[in-house]
Coordinates of C-alpha atoms and ligand atoms in Angstrom, one line a residue:
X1 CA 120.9 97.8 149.6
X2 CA 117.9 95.6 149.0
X3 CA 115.5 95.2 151.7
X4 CA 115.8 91.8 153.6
X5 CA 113.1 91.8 156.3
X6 CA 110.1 91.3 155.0
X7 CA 106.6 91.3 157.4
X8 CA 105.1 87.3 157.4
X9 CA 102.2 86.8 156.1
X10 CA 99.4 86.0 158.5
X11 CA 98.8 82.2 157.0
X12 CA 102.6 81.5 158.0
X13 CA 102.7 83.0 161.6
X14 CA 100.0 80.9 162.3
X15 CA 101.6 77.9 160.8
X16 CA 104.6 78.4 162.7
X17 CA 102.5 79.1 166.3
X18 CA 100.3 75.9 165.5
X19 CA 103.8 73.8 165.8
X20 CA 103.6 74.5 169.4
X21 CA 100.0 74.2 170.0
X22 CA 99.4 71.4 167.3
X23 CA 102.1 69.2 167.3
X24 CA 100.0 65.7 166.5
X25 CA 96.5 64.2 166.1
X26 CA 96.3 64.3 170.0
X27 CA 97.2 67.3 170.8
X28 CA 94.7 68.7 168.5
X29 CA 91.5 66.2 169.6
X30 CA 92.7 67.5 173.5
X31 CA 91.9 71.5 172.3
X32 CA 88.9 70.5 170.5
X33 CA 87.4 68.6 173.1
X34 CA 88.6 71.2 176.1
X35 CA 86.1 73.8 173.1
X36 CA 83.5 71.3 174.2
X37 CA 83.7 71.6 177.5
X38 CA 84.2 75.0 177.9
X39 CA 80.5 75.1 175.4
X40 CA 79.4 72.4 178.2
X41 CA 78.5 69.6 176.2
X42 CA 76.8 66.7 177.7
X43 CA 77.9 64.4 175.1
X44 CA 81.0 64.6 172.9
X45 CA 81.6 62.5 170.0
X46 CA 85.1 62.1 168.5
X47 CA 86.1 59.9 165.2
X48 CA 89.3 59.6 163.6
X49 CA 90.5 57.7 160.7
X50 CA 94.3 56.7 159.8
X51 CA 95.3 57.9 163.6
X52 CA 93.9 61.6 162.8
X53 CA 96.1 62.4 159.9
X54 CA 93.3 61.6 157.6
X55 CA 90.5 62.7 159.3
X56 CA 89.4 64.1 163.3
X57 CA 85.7 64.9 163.5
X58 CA 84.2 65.7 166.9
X59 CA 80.9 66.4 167.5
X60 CA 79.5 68.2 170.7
X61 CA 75.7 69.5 171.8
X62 CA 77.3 72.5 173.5
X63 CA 76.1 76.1 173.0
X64 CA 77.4 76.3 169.6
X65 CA 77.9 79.4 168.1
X66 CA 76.2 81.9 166.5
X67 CA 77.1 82.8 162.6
X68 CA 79.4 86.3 163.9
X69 CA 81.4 84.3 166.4
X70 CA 81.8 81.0 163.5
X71 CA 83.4 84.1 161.6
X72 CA 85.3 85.0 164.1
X73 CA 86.4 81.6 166.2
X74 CA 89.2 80.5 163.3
X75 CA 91.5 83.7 163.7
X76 CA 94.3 83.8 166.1
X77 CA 93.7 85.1 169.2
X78 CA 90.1 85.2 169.0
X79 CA 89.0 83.8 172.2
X80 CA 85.0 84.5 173.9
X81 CA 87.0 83.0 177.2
X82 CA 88.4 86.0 178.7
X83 CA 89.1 90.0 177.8
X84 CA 91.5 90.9 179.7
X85 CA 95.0 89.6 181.8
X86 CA 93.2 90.0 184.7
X87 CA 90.5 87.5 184.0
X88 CA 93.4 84.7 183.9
X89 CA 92.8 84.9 187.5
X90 CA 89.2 83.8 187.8
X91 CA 89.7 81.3 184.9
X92 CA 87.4 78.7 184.5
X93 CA 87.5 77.7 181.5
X94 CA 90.0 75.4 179.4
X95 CA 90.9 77.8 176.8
X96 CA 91.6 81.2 177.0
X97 CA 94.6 82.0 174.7
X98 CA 91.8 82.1 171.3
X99 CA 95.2 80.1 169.2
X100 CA 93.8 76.6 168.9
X101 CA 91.1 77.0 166.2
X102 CA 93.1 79.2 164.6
X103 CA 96.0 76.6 164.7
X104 CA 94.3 73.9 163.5
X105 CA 92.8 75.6 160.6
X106 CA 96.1 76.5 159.4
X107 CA 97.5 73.2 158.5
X108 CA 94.3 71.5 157.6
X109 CA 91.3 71.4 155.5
X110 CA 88.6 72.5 158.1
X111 CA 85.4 72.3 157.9
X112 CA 83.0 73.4 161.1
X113 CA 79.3 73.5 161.2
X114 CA 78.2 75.2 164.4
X115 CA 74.7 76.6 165.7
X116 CA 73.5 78.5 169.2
X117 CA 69.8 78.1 166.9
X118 CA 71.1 79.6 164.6
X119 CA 73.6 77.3 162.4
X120 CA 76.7 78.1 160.3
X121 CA 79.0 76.4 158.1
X122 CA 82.2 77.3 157.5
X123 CA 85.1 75.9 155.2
X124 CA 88.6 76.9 155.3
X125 CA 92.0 75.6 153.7
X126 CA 95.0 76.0 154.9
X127 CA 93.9 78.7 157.4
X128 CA 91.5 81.0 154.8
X129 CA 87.8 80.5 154.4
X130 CA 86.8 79.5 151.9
X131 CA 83.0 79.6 152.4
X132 CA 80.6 80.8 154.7
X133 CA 77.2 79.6 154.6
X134 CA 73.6 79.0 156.4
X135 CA 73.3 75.2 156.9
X136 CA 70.9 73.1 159.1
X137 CA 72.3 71.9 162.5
X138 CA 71.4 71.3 165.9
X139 CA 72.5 73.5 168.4
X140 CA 76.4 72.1 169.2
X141 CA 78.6 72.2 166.9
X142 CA 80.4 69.6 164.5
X143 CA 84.3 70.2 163.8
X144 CA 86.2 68.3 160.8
X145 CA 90.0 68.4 160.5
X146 CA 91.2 67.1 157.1
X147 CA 94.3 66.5 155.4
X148 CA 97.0 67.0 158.3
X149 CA 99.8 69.0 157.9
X150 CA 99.3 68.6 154.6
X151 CA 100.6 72.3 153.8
X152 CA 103.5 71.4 156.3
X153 CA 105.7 68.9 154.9
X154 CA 108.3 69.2 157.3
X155 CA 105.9 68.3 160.6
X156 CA 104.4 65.9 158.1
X157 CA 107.5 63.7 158.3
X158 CA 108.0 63.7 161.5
X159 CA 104.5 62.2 162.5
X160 CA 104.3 58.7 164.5
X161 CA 102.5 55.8 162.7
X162 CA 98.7 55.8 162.2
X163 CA 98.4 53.1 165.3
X164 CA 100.7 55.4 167.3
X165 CA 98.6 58.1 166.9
X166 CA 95.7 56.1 167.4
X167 CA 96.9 55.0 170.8
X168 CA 97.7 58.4 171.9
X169 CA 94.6 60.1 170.6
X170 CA 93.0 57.3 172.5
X171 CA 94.6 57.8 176.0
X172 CA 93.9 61.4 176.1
X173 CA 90.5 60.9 175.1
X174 CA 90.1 59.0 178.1
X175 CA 92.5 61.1 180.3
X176 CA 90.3 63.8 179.7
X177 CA 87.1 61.5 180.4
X178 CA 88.1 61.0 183.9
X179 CA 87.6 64.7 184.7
X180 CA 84.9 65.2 183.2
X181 CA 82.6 62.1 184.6
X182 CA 78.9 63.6 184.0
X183 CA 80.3 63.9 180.0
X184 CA 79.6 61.1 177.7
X185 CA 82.5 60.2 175.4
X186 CA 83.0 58.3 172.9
X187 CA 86.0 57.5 170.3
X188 CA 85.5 55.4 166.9
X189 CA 89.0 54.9 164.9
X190 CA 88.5 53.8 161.5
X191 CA 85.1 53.2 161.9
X192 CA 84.9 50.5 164.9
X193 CA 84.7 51.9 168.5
X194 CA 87.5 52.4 170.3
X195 CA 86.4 53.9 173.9
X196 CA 83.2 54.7 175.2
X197 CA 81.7 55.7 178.3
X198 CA 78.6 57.1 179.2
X199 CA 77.5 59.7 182.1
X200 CA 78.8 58.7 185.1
X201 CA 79.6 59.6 188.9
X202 CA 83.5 60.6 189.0
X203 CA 83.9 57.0 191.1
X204 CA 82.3 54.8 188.6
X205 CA 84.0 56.7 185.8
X206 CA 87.1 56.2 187.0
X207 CA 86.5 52.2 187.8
X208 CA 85.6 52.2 184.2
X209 CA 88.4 53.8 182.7
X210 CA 91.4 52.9 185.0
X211 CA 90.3 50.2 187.3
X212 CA 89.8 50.0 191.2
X213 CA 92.0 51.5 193.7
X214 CA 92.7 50.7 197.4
X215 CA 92.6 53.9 198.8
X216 CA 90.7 57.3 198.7
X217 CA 91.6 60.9 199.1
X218 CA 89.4 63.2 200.3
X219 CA 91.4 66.0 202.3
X220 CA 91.1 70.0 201.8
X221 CA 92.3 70.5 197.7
X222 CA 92.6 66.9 197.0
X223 CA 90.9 64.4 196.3
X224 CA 91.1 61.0 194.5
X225 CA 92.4 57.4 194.5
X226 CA 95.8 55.7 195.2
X227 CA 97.2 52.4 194.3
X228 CA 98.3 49.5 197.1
X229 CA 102.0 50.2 196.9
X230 CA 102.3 46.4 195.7
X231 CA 100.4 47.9 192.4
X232 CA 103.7 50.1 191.9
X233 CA 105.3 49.8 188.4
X234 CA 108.2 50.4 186.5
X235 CA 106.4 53.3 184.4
X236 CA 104.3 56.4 185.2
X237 CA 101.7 55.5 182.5
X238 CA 98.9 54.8 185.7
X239 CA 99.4 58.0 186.8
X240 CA 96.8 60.7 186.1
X241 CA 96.9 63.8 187.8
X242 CA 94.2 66.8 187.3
X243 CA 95.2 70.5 188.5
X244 CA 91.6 72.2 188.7
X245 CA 90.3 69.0 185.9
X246 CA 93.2 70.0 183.4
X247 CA 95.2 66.7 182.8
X248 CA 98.6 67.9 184.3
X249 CA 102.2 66.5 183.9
X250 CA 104.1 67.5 187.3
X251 CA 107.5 66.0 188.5
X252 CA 106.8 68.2 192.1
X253 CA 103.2 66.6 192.7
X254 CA 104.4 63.3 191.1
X255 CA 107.6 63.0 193.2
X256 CA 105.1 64.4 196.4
X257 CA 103.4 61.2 196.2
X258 CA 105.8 59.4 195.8
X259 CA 107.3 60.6 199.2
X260 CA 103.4 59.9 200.6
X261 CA 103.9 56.1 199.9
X262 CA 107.9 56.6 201.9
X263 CA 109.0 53.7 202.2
X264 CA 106.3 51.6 201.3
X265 CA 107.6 51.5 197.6
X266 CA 111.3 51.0 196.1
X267 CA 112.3 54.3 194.6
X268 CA 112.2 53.1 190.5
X269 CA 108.7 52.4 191.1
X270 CA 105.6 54.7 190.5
X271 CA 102.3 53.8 192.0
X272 CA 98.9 54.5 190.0
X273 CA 97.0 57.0 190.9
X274 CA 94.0 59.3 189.8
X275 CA 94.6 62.8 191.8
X276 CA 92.7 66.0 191.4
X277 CA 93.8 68.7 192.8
X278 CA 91.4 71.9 193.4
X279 CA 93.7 75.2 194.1
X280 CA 92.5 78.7 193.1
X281 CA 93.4 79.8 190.1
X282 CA 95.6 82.8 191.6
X283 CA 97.8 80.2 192.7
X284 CA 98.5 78.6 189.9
X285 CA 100.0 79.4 186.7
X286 CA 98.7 77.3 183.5
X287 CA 100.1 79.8 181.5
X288 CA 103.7 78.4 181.0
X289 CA 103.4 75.5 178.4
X290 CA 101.8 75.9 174.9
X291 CA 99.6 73.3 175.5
X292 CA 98.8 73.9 179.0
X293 CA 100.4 70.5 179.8
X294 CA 102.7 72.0 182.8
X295 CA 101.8 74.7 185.3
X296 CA 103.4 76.7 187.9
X297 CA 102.5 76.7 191.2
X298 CA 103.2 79.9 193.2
X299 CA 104.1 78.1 196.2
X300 CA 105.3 74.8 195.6
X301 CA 106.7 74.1 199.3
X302 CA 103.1 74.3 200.1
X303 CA 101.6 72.1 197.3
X304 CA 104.3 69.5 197.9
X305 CA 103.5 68.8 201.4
X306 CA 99.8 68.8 201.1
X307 CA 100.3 66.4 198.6
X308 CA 102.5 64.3 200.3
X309 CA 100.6 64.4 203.7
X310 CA 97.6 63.7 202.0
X311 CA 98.9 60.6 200.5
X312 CA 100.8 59.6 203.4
X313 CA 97.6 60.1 205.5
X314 CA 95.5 57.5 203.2
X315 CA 97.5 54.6 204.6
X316 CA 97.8 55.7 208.5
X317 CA 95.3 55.3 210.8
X318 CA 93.4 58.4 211.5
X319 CA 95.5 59.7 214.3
X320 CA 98.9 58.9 212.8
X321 CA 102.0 58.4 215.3
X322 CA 105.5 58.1 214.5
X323 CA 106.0 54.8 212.0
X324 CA 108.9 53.7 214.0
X325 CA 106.5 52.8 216.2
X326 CA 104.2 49.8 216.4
X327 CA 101.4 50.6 217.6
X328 CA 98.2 49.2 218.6
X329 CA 94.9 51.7 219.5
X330 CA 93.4 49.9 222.6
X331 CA 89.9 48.3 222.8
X332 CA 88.3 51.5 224.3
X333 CA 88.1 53.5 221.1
X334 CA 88.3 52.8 217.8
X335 CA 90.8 54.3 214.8
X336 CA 88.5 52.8 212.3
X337 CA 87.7 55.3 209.7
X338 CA 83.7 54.7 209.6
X339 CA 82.2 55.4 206.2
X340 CA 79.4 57.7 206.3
X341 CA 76.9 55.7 204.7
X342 CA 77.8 52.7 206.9
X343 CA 77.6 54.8 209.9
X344 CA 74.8 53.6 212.4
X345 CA 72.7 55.7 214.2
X346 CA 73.9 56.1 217.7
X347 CA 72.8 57.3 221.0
X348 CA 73.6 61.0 221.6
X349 CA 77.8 61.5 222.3
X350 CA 78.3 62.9 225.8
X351 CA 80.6 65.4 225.5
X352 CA 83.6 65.9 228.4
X353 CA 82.1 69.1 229.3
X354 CA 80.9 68.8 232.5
X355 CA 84.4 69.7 233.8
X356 CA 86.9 72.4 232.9
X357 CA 88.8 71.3 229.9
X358 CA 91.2 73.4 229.1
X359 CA 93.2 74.0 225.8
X360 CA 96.7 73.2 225.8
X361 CA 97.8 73.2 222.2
X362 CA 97.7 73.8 218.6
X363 CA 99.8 71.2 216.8
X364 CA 98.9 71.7 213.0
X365 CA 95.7 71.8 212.6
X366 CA 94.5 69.8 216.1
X367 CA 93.9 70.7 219.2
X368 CA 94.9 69.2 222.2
X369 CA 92.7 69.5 225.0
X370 CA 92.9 68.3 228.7
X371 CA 89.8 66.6 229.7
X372 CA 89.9 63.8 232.4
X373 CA 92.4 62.0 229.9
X374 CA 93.0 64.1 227.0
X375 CA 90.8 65.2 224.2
X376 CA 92.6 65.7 220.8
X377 CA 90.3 67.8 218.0
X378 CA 90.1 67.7 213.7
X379 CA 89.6 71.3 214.1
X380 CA 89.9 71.5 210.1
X381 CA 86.7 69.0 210.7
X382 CA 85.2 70.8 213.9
X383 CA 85.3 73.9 211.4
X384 CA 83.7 72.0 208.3
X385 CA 80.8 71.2 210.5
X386 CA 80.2 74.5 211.9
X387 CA 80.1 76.3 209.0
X388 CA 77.8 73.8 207.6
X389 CA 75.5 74.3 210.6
X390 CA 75.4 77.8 210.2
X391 CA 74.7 77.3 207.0
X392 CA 72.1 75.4 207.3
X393 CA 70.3 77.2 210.1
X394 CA 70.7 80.9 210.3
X395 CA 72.7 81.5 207.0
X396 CA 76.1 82.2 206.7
X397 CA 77.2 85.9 206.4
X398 CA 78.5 85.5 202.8
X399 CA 81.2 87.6 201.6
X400 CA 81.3 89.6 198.6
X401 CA 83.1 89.2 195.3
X402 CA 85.1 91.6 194.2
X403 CA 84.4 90.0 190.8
X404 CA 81.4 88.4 190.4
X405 CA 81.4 85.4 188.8
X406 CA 79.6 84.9 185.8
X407 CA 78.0 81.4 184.8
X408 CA 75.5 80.3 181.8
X409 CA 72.4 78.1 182.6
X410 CA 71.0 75.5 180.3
X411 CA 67.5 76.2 179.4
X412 CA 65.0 75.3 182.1
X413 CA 67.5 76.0 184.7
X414 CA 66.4 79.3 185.4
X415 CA 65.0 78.1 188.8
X416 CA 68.4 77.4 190.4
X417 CA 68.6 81.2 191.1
X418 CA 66.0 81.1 193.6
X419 CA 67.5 77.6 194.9
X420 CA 71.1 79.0 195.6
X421 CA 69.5 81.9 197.4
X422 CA 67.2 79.7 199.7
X423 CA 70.8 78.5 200.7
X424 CA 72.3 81.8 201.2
X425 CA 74.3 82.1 198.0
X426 CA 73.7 85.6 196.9
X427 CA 73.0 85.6 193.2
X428 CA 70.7 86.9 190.6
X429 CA 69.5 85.9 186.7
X430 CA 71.1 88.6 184.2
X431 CA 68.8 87.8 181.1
X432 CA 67.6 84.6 181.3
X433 CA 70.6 82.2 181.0
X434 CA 73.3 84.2 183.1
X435 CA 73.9 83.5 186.2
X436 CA 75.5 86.3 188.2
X437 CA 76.8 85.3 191.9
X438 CA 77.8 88.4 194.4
X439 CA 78.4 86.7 197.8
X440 CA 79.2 83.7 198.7
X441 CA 79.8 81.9 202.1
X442 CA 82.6 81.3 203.3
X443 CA 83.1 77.8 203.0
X444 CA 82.9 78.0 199.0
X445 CA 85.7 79.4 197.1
X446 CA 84.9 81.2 194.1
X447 CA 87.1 79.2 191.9
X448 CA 85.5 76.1 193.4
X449 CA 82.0 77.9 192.8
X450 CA 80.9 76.0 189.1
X451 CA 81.8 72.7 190.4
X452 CA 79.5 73.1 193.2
X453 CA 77.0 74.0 191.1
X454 CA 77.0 71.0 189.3
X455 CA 76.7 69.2 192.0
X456 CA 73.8 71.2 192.8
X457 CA 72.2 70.9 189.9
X458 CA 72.5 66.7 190.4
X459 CA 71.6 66.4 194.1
X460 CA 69.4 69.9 195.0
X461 CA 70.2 69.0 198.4
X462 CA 72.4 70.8 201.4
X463 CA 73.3 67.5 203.0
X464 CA 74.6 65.7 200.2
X465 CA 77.2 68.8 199.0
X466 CA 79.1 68.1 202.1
X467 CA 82.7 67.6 200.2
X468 CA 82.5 71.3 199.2
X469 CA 82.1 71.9 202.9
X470 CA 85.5 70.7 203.5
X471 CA 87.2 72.3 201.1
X472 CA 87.9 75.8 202.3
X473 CA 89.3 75.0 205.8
X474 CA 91.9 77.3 207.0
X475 CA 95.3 75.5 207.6
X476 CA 96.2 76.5 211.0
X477 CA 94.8 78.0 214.1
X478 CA 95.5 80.0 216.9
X479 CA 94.5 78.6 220.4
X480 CA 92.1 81.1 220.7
X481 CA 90.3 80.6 217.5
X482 CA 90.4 76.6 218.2
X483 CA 88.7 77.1 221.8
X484 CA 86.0 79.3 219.7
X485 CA 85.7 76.8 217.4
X486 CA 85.2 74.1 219.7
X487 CA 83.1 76.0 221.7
X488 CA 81.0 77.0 218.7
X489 CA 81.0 73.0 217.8
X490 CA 79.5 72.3 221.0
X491 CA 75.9 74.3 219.7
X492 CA 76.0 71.6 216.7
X493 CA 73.9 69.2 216.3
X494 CA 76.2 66.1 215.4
X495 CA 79.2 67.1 217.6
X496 CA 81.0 64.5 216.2
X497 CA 81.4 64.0 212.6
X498 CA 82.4 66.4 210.0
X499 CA 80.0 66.8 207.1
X500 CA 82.1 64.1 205.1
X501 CA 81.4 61.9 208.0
X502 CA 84.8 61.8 209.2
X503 CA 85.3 61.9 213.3
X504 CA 86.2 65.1 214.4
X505 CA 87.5 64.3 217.9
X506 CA 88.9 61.2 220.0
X507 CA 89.4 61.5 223.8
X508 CA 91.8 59.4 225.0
X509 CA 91.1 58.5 228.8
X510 CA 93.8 59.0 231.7
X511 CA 93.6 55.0 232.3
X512 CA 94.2 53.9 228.1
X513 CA 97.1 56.7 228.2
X514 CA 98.8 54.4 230.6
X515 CA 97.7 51.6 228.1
X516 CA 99.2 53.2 225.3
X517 CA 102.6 54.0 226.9
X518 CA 102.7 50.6 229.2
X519 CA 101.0 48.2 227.5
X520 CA 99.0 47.6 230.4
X521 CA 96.5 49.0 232.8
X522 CA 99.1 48.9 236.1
Ligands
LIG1 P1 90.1 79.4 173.2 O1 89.5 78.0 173.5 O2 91.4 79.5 173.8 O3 89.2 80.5 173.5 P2 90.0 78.4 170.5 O4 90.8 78.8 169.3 O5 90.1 77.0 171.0 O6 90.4 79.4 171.6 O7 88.5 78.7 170.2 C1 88.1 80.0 169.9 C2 86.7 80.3 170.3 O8 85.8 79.6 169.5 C3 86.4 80.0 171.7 O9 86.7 81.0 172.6 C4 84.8 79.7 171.6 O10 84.1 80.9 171.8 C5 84.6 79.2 170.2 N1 84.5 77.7 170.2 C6 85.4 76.9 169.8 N2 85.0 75.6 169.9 C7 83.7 75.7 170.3 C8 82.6 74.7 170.5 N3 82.9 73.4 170.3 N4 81.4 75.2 170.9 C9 81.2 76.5 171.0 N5 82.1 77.4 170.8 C10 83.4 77.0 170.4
LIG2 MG1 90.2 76.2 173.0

């Protein structure tokens, strides 16, 4: 018999894998860019002529590489982003599977210049290099992409029109902007601009790219914008949702939202939003789609109603009560959510402690205490601002990693070594660019670490990283550990805002309980 399975040839497989990575101009211009992140460009500059199919050039002023890793970066599986299964856990980068380059290359002429100082050239057709040479470049590095498909006649037909593609290429482009607000992008299509935007806080960004919104998000994991529910449309195109700053399609979070707004919307409409969502990376798998367009989340109960209640709680007051409900707060305290910029100084809050107050419950995460009326406590908040005292006074007792994390400085930042420790972050300089961090306190996850360092880096200043304080906040307590807690929160200097400003406890007098329930004060 003759033989009839024959090996494939390298060049082939990797035509056949870049189907799933590569389907279009978009998809491609999304893994280049997520390379320039990941090399932490500062600027990234992307032009494309005939909607990509003719030509993708990006530029970025990353790290670049140097002329053994250019060799290496266009073969499949090649990848500087992680060595082992185990580091999918404490991912932080975009890319990690080393199959984009390699993808790309294979049904393109490719041409990539590239320099960590030293700079590299490097043409390849249709997957093979064709040369390799020294060339002058400053550090970043400069990708072209050629000739689409042009090997792959099959996926050649099937492309959309040049102003399809142009449209597409253009919304991910600023999809992935929104993300990444302290990037510049820009986007020229056949020479003209199409999108630009310049370094910006993630508000402004936002403003700029999508528009305003009417409410904000900032509880625990998530954060971000919402529409009024009269903005609700027929379409999800206003809907942008981020799972640790990947651009995420998710019909759970998506329908979670949608459940926030209840019945505030009609169920064919979807209201725009801009939603990031900061989980660690244990709990989430990005792993499932080719394109890392879908993730799994390991407990999706959970993610659903943090999402929902989140969303939910951006329209109630903050002490929600059943909708049926009307209800209005009286005159002797205020539901207002005060802003913490707007907020005034004010004369030193009394405390009810002169008498026994005693604990009664736990519902969630408040705590109901009897006072003369009652006393109900944020203890998600009353914990924020304790460990942002501590913090700030006698240092944390950080806990050790098990796996240190790893970050590279910019030259010049050497310095923030010695900053992070002055706050209690235990770290150390491996080299001169690494940045190796052992402990950390315990309101900072490590998968939340890098973007509290670049915050850091922008504001140098304890007071104004208070967000990060309110991320790692336990989701429920026992009585015990609410009593300590609000015990502990009594030793605080302000006893009554969190560190995001938000009010971590009401007390509700014997005399406005009657009010509420009456109507009237007897
Ligand atoms: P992955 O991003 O999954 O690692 P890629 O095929 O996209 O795989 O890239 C392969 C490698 O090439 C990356 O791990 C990185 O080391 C390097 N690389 C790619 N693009 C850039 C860039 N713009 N700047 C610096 N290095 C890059
Ligand atoms: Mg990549």
């Amino acid at each position: 018999m003759k033989q009839k399975i024959f090996r494939l040839p390298e060049t082939v497989i990797n035509q056949i894998a870049a189907g799933e990575v590569v389907e279009n101009p978009a998809s491609i211009v999304k893994e280049l860019i997520e390379n320039s992140l990941d090399a932490g460009a500062e600027t990234i500059a992307i032009e494309i002529v005939s909607g990509g199919q003719q030509l993708i050039r990006i530029e970025d002023d990353g790290y670049g590489m140097g002329p053994e890793d250019a060799a290496l970066c266009l073969e499949r599986h090649a990848t500087s982003k992680i060595r082992s299964v185990e580091d999918l856990q404490g991912l932080n980068t975009m890319g990690f599977r080393g199959e984009a380059l390699a993808a790309i290359a294979s049904v393109s002429h490719l041409e990539l210049k590239t320099s960590d100082g030293t700079a590299t050239r490097i043409v390849a057709e249709g997957g093979k290099i064709v040369s390799v040479a020294p060339c002058a470049r400053n550090r970043g590095t400069t990708i072209e992409v050629r000739s689409l498909f042009y090997n792959v006649p099959a996926r050649k037909k099937f492309q959309k029109s040049a102003s399809a593609n142009t449209a597409q290429v253009a919304r991910m482009v600023e999809t992935l902007s929104l993300a990444h607000p302290h990037v510049a992008f820009s986007l020229h299509s056949n020479g003209g601009v199409a999108f630009e935007v310049k370094k910006r806080a993630m508000k402004e960004r936002i403003e700029e790219v999508v528009g305003s919104f009417e409410h904000e998000i900032q509880r625990g994991e998530i954060g971000g914008f919402i529409a009024a529910p009269a903005k609700a449309g027929p379409t999800r195109t206003g809907q942008y949702l981020f799972i640790n700053r990947r651009p995420i399609f998710s019909p759970l979070v998506a329908k979670a939202v949608k459940e926030g707004f209840g019945t505030r919307i009609g169920e064919h409409s979807y209201p725009p939003f801009v939603l990031f969502l900061e989980v660690s990376p244990e709990s989430v798998d990005v792993n499932v789609h080719p394109q890392k367009r879908e993730v799994r989340f390991r407990e999706e109960g959970k993610i659903f109603r943090l999402v929902q209640e989140a969303v939910a709680a951006a329209f109630a007051p903050s002490v929600s009560f059943p909708e049926s409900l009307s209800f209005t707060p009286p005159p002797a305290f205020s539901f207002a959510e005060e802003l913490p910029w707007e907020r005034k100084e004010e004369a030193p809050v009394e405390l009810p402690l002169s008498f026994a107050e005693r604990p009664l419950a736990v519902l969630g995460s408040f705590l109901l205490l009897q006072a003369e009326g009652l006393t109900l406590v944020d203890l998600a908040g009353a914990h924020a601002r304790v460990l942002f005292e501590t913090l700030k006074e006698e240092r944390g007792a950080s806990q050790a990693l098990i796996w240190p994390l790893q970050l590279e400085l910019k030259r010049g930042e050497e310095a923030i070594a010695e900053e992070l420790q002055g706050i209690g972050i235990e770290c150390r300089l491996l080299g001169s660019k690494t940045l190796v961090i052992d402990a950390l306190p315990p309101f900072l996850e490590a998968a939340h670490f890098p973007l509290f360092l670049e915050s850091w880096k922008e504001k140098k200043k304890l007071d104004q990283m208070a967000p990060h304080f309110c991320r790692r906040i336990k989701k429920s307590y026992s009585l015990e550990e609410a009593n300590a807690l609000w015990r502990r929160l009594q030793k605080c200097g302000d006893r009554l805002y969190d560190p995001l400003g938000r009010r971590i406890w009401t007390a509700v007098q014997a005399e406005d309980l009657e009010w509420m329930i009456r109507g009237s004060k007897n």
